[in-house]
Short mmCIF file of C-alpha atoms in Angstrom, two decimals:
data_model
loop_
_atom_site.label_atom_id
_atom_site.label_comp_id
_atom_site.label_asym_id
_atom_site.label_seq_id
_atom_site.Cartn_x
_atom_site.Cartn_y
_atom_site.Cartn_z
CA UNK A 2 6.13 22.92 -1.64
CA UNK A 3 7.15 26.37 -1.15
CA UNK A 4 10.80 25.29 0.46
CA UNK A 5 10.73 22.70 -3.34
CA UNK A 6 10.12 26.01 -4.94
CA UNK A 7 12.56 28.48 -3.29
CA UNK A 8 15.21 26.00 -4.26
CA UNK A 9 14.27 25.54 -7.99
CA UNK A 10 14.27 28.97 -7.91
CA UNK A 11 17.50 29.01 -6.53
CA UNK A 12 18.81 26.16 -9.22
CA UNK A 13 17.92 28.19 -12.07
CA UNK A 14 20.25 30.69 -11.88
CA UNK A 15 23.20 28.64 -11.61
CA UNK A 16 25.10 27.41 -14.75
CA UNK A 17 23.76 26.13 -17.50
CA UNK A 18 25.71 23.21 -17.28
CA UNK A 19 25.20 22.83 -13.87
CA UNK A 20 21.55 22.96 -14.14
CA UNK A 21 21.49 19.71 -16.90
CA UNK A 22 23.80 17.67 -14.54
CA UNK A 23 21.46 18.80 -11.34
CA UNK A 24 18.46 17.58 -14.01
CA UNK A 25 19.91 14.52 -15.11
CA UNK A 26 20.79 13.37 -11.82
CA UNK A 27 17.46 13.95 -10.34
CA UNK A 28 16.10 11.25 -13.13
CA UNK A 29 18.40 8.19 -11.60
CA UNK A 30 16.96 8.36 -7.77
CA UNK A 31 18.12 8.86 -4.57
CA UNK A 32 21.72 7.83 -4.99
CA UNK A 33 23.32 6.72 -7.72
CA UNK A 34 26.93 6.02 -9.39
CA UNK A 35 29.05 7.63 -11.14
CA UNK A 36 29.32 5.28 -13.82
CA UNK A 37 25.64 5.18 -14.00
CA UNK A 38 25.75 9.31 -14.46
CA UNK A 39 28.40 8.73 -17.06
CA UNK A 40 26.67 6.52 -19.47
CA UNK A 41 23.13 8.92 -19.25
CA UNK A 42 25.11 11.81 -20.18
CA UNK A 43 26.99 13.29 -23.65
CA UNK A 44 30.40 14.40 -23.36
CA UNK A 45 29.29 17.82 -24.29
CA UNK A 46 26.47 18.23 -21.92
CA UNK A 47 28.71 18.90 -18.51
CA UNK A 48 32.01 18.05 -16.85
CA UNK A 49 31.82 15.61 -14.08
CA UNK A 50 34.66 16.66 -11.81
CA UNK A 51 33.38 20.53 -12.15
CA UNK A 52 29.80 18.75 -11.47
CA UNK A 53 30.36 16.87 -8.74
CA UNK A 54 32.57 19.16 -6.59
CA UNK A 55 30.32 22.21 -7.39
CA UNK A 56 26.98 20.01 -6.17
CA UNK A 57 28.94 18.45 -3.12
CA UNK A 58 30.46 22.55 -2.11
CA UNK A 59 26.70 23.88 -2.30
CA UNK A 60 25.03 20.92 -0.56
CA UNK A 61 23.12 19.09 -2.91
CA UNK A 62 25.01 15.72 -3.00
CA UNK A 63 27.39 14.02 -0.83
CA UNK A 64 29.42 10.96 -1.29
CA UNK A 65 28.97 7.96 0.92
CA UNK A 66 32.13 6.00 1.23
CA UNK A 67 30.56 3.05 1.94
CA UNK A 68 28.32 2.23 -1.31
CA UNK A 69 30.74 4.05 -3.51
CA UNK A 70 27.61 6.18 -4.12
CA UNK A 71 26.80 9.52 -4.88
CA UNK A 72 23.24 10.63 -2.58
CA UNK A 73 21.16 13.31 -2.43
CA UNK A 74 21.18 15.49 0.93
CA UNK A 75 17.76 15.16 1.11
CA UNK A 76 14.66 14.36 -0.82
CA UNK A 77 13.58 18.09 -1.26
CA UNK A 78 16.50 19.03 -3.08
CA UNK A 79 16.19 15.99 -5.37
CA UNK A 80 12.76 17.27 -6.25
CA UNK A 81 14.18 20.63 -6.44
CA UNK A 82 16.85 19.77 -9.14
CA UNK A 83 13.51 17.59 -11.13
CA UNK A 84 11.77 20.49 -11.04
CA UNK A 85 13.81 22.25 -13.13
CA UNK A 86 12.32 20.16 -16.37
CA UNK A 87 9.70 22.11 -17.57
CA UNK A 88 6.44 19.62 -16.94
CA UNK A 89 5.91 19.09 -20.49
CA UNK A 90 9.19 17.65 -21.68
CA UNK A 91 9.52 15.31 -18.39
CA UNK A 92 8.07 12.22 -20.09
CA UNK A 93 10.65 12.98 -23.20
CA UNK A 94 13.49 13.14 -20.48
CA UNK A 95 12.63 10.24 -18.77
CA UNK A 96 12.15 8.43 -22.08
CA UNK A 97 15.78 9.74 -23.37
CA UNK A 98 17.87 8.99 -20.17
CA UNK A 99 16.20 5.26 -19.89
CA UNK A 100 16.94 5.11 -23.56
CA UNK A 101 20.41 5.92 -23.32
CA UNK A 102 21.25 4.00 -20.49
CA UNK A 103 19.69 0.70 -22.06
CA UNK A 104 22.13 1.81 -25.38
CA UNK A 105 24.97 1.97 -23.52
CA UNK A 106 24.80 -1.02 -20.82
CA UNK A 107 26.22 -4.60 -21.18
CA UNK A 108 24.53 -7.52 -20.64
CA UNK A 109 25.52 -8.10 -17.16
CA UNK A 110 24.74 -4.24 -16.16
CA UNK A 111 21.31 -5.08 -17.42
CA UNK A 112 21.01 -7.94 -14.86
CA UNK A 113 22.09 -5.59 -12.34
CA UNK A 114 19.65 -3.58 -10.12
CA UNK A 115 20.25 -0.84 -12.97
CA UNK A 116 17.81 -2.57 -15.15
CA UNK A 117 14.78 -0.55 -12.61
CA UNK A 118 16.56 2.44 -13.46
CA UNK A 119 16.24 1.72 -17.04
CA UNK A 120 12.66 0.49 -17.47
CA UNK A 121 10.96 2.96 -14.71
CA UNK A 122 12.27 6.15 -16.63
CA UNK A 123 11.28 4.25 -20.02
CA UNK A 124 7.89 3.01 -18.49
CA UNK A 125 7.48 7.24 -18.27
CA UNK A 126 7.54 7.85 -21.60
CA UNK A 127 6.15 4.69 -23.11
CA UNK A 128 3.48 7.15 -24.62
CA UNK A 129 6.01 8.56 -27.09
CA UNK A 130 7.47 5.41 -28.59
CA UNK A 131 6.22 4.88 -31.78
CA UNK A 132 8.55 1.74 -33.44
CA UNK A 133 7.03 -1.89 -32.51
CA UNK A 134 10.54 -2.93 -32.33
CA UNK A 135 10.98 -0.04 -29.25
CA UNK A 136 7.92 -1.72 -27.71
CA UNK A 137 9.19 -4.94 -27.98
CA UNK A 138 12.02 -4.10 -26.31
CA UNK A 139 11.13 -2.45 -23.69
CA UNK A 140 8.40 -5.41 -23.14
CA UNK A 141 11.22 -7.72 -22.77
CA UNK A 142 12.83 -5.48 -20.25
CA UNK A 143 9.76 -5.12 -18.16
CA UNK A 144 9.74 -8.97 -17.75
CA UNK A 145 13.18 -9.18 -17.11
CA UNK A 146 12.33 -6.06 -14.41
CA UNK A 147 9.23 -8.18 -13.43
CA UNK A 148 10.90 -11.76 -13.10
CA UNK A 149 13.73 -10.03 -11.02
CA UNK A 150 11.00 -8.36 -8.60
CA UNK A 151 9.41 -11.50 -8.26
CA UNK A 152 12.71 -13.26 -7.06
CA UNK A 153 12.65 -10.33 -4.69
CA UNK A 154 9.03 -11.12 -3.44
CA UNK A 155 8.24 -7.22 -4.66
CA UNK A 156 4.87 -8.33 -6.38
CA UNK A 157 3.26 -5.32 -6.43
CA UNK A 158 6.06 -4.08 -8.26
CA UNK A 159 6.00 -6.89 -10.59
CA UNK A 160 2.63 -6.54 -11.73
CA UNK A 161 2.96 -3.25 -11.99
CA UNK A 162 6.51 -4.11 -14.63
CA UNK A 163 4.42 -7.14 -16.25
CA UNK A 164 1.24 -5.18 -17.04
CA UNK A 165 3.08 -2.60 -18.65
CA UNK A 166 5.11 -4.68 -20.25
CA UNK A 167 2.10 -6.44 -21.92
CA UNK A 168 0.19 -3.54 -22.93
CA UNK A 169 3.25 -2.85 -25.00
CA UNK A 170 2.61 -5.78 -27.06
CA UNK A 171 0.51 -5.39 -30.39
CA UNK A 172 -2.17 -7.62 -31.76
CA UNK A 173 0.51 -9.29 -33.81
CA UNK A 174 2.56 -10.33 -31.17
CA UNK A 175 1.24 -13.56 -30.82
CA UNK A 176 2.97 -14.05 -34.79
CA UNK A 177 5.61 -12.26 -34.39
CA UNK A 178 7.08 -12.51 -30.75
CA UNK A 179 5.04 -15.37 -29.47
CA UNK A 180 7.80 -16.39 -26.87
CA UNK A 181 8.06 -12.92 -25.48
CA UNK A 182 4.01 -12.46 -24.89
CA UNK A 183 3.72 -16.08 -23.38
CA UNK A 184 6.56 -15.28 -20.79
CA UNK A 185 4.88 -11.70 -20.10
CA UNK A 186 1.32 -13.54 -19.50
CA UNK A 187 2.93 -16.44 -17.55
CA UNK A 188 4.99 -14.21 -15.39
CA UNK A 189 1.71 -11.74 -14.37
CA UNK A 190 -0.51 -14.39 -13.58
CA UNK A 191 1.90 -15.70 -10.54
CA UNK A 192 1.84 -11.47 -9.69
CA UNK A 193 -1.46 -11.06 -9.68
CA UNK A 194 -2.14 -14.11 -7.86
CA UNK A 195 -0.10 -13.66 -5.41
CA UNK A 196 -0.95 -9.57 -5.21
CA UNK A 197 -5.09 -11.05 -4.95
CA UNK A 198 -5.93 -9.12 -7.87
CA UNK A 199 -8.32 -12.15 -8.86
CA UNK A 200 -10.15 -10.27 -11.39
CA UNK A 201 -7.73 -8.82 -12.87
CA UNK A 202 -5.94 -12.29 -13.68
CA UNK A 203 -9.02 -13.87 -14.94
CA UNK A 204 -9.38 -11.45 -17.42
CA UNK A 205 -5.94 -11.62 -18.61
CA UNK A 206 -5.73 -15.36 -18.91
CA UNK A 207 -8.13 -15.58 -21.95
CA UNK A 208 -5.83 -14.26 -24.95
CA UNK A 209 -2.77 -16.51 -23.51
CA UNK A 210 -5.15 -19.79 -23.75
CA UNK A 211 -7.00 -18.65 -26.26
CA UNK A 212 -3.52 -18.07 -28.65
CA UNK A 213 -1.08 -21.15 -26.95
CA UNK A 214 0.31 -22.86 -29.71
CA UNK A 215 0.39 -26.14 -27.39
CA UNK A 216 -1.17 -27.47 -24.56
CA UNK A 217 1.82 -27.38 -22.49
CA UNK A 218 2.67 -23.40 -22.83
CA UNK A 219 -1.41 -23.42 -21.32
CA UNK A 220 -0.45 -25.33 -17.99
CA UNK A 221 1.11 -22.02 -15.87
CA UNK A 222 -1.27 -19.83 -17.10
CA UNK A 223 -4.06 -23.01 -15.96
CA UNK A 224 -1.58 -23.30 -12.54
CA UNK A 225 -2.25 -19.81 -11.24
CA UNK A 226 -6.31 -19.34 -12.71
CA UNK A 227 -6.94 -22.67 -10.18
CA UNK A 228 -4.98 -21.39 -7.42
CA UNK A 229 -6.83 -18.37 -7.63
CA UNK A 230 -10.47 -19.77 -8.15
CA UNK A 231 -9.91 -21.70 -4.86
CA UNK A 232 -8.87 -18.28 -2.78
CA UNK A 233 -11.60 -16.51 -4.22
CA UNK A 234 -13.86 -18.94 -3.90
CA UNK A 235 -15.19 -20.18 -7.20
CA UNK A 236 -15.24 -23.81 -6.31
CA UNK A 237 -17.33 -25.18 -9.20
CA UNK A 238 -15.57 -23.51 -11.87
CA UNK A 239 -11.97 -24.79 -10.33
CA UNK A 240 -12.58 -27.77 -10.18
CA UNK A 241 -14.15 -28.00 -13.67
CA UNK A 242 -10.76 -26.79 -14.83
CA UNK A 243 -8.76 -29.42 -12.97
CA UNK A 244 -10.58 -31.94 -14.55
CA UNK A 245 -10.31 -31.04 -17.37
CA UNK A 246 -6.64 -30.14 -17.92
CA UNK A 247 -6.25 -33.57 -16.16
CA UNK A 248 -7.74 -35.43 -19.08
CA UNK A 249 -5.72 -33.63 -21.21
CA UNK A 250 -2.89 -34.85 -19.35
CA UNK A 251 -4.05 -38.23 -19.32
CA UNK A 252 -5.56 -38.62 -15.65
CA UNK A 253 -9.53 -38.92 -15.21
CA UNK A 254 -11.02 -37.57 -12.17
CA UNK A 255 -14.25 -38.88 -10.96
CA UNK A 256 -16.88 -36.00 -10.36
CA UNK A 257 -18.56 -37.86 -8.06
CA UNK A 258 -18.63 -40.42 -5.63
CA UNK A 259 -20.24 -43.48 -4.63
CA UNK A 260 -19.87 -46.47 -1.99
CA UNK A 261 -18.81 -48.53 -5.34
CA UNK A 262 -16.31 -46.16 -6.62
CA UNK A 263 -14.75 -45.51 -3.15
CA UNK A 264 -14.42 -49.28 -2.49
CA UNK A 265 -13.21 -50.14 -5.96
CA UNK A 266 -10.55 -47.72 -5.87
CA UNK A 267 -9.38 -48.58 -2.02
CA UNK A 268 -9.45 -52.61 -2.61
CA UNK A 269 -7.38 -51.06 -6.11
CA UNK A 270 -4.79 -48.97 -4.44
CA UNK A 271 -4.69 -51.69 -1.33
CA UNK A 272 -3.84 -54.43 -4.14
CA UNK A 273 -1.17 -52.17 -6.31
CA UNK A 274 0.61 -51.42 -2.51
CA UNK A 275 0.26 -55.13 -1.03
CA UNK A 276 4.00 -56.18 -0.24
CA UNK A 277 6.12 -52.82 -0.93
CA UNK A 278 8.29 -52.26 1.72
CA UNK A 279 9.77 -49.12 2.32
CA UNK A 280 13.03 -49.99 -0.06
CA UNK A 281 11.30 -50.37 -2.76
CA UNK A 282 9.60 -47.38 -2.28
CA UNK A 283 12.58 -45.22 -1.77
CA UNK A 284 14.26 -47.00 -4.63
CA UNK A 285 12.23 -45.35 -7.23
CA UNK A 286 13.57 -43.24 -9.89
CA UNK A 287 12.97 -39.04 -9.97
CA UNK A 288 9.62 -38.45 -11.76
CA UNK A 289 10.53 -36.99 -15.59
CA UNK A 290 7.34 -37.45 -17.28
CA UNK A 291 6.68 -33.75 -17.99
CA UNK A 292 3.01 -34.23 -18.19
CA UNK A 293 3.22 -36.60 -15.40
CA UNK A 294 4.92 -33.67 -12.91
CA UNK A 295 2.00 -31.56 -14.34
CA UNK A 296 -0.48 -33.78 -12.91
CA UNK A 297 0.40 -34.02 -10.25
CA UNK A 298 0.15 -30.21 -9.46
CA UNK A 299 -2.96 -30.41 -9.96
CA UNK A 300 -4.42 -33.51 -8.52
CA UNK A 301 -2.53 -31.33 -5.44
CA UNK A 302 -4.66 -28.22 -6.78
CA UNK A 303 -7.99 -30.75 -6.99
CA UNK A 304 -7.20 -32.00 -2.96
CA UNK A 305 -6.86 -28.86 -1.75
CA UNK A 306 -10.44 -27.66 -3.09
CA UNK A 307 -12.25 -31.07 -2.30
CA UNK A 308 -11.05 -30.85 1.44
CA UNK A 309 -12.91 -27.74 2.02
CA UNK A 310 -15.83 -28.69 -1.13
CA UNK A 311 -15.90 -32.39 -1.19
CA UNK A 312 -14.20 -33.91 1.25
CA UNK A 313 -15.58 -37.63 -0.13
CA UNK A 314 -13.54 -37.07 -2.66
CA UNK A 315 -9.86 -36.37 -1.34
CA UNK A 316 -9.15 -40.23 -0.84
CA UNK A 317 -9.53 -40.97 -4.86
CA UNK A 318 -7.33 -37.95 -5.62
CA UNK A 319 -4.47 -39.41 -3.06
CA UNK A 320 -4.96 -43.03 -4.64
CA UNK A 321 -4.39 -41.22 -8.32
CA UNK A 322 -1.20 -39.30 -6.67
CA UNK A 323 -0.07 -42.24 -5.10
CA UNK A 324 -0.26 -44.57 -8.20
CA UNK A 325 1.63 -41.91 -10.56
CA UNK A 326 4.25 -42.26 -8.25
CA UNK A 327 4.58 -45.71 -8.20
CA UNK A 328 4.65 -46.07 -12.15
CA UNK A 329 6.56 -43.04 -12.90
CA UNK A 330 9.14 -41.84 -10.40
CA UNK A 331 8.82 -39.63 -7.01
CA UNK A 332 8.84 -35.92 -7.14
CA UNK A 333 7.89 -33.51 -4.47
CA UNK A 334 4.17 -33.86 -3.82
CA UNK A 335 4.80 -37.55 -3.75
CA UNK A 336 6.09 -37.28 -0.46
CA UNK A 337 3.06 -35.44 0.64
CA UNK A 338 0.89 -38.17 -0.85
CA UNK A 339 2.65 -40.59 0.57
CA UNK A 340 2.26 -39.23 3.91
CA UNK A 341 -1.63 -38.54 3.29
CA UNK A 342 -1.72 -42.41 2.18
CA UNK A 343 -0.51 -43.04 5.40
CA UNK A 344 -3.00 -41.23 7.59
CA UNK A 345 -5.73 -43.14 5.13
CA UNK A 346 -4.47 -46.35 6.37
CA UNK A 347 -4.70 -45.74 10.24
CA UNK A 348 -8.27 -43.58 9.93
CA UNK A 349 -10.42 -46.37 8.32
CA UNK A 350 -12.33 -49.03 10.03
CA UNK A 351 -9.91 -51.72 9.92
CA UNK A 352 -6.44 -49.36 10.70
CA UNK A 353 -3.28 -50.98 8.69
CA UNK A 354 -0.70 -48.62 11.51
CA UNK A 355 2.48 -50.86 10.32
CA UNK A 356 1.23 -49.57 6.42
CA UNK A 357 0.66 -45.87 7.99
CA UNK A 358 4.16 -45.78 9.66
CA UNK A 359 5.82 -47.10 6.55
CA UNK A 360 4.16 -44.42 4.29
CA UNK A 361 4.99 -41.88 6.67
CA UNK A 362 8.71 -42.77 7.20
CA UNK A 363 9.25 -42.92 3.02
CA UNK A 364 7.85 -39.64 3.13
CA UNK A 365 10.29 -37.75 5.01
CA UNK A 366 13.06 -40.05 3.36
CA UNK A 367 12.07 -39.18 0.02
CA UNK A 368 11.52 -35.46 1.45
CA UNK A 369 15.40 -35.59 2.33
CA UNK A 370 16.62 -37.38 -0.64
CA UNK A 371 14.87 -34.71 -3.04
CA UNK A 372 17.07 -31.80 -1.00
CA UNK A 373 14.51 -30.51 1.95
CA UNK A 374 16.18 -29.13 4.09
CA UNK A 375 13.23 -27.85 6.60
CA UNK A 376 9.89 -28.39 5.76
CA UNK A 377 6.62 -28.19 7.58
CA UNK A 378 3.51 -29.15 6.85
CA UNK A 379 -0.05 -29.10 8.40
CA UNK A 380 -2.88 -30.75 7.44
CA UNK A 381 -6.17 -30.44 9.19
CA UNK A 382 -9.24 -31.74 8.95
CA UNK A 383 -8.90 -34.11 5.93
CA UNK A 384 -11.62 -36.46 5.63
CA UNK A 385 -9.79 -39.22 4.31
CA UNK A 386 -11.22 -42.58 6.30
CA UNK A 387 -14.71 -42.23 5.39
CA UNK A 388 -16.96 -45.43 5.40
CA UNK A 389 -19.62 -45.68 3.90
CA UNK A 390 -21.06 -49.15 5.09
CA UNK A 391 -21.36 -47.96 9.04
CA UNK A 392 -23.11 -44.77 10.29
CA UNK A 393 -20.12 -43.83 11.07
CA UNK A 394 -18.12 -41.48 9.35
CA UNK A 395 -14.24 -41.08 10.24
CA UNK A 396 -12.59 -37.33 9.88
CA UNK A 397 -8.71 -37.68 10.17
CA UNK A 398 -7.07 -34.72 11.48
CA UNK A 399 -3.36 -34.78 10.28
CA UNK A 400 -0.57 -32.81 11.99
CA UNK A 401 2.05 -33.77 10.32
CA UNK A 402 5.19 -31.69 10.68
CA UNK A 403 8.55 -32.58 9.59
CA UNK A 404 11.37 -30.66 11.15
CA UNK A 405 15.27 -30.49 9.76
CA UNK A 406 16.50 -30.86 13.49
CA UNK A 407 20.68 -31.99 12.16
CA UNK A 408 21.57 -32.50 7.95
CA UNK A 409 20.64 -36.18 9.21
CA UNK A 410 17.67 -35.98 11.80
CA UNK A 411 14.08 -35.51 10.79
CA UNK A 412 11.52 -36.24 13.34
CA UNK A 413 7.78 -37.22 12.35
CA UNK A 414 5.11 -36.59 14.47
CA UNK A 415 1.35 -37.79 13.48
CA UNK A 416 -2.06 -36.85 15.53
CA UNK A 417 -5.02 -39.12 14.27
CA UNK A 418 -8.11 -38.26 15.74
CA UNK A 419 -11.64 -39.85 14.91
CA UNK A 420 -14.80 -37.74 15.15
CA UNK A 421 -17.84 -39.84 15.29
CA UNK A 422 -21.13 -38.70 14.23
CA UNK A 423 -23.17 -40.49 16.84
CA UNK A 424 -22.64 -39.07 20.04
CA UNK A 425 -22.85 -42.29 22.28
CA UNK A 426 -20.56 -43.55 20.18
CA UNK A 427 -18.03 -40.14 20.70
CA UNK A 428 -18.77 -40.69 24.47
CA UNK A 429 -17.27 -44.19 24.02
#
């Protein structure tokens, strides 16, 4: 602190003019460029070539040939040159250098990386914006900041640009920039979720569903809540809310299970399979059905919980994914169902393995013909080949794992292993 002070000591008695550019430049970060320097300042305020070959003579900046950029010698003397704003007016600086640099940019310079310049020195003086339309504004730039962190996998950051940019949206917003508050909500749910800020995201889900003008602008906001009641636990409640925005996609879910609902539904999907050979199964169209795609998310949502809640129910849930593939189209998860089918057919008591290999071969073809290009998946422990008229119950253990070896080899590799509840019976 002392060395920070000796130089803003230092800084102060140089040139008026001098001191602004030293001031202005310690607002835009580490490095910046020249153009960037050009558009935050007024023609009045300083001359760049006397700027830049006074800072670069005493030390302060160099330029790196390589970037095209101008960088601080080091981070004391950029804290030096910030210093020299009094405390008190640093919010109002930030605000005005953000404020001119938004002005003054295209649209493509706004899809740049300066767009983080722009919102984090607005973001510092959101406190003195008074306008709704400067709100609004600056809202919108905090998702585009947000989306473009999220791209980068920087989700703390994106929260961070997302929550902002939401608390900058009035009670009226909902009227008046509808589009804009359902993109911020939408967009900080898949932060927070991924960030594990569980709490956080259940609170802000209830204004989005609450206000939705349709059902559909509901289903990312419903999307991440699931994902995140099934890492944190809340098993009852998630699956409550996957049966629910099921119906309302036109799927029913059983709650629970019996020995006649499981039989009905396997002698059903057995029946609605009999005689498809693989070419008909990799002859059907892409899945369009928007609500259709939607359901399937989260019949994959609803077998993920039951595996580890109720296992007796995963079967049902791969029948239902199953059958809205065969009446609507394949999409991506169908190839995962298909493959889950599969291990269903060689885990119960009378194995169909010609069925199981079939499913599992139009799984990694339909895999490839939707564009994979290396996937992997493992699934353990799925209780899938449970009967109920024996004591004994079967667990299938899937490791299924499809590897992009060439653009035209996959290789498909299934482990099926039966645990058996009585232990003579395991012996055997």
């Amino acid at each position: 602190e002392n060395v920070v002070e000796h130089m803003t000591f230092q800084m102060a008695r140089l040139p008026r003019k001098m001191r602004f550019g030293l001031m202005l430049a310690s607002f835009l970060g580490s490095n910046f460029d020249r153009k960037v320097l050009e558009k935050a300042k007024n023609e009045e305020e300083f001359d760049f070539n006397s700027f830049f070959s006074s800072s670069i003579e005493a030390g302060f900046l160099h330029y790196d040939e390589f970037s095209k950029r101008f960088v601080w010698a080091n981070d004391q003397i950029q804290q030096a040159a910030y210093e020299l704003v009094p405390r008190a007016k640093r919010d109002s600086f930030h605000l005005l250098i953000g404020s001119r640099l938004f002005l003054r940019s295209s649209p493509v310079e706004l899809k740049s990386n300066l767009l983080f310049c722009i919102v984090d020195n607005m973001n510092r003086g959101v406190h003195l914006m008074n306008e709704a339309r400067q709100k609004y504004d600056l809202a919108s730039l905090n998702l585009d900041a947000g989306n473009k962190s999220i791209a980068a996998s920087a989700f703390h950051s994106a929260e961070r640009y997302l929550m902002t940019g939401i608390s900058l949206l009035g009670n009226e917003c909902w009227e008046t920039k509808y589009n804009l508050a359902m993109k911020l909500n939408d967009a900080a749910s898949e932060a927070l979720f991924v960030t594990g800020n569980f709490q956080r995201l259940s609170e802000i889900t209830e204004e989005p569903l609450e206000k939705a003008k349709c059902f559909e602008d509901k289903l990312n906001i419903y999307h991440n809540l699931v994902r995140s009641l099934i890492a944190w636990g809340k098993h009852d409640e998630c699956f409550s809310m996957c049966v629910n925005v099921l119906s309302q996609l036109g799927e029913t879910l059983p709650t629970a299970i019996t020995e006649e609902i499981y039989n009905e539904e396997a002698r059903s999907m057995k029946k609605l399979m009999r005689g498809k050979q693989q070419q008909h199964l990799l002859s059907l169209p892409n899945m369009s059905n928007f609500n259709k795609l939607a359901a399937m998310q989260f019949l994959n949502h609803a077998l993920t919980l039951t595996y580890i809640w109720k296992p007796k129910l995963s079967p049902l849930i791969v029948f239902r994914m199953v059958k809205l593939t065969m009446r609507y189209g394949v999409c991506n998860l169908s190839s995962f169902a298909f493959g889950v089918y599969g291990a269903w057919l060689v885990s119960i008591p009378r194995p169909d393995f010609a069925g199981g290999y079939r499913m599992g071969r139009a799984a990694a073809e339909v895999m490839k013909r939707l564009g994979a290009t290396e996937v992997s998946c493992i699934f353990a422990n799925y209780p899938l080949g449970t009967n109920f008229a024996s004591n004994v119950e079967s667990i299938l253990m899937i490791s299924a794992t499809i590897l992009h070896i060439t653009s035209r080899l996959y290789v498909v590799i299934y482990t099926f292993i039966n645990i058996w509840k009585d232990p003579l019976q395991g012996e055997h």
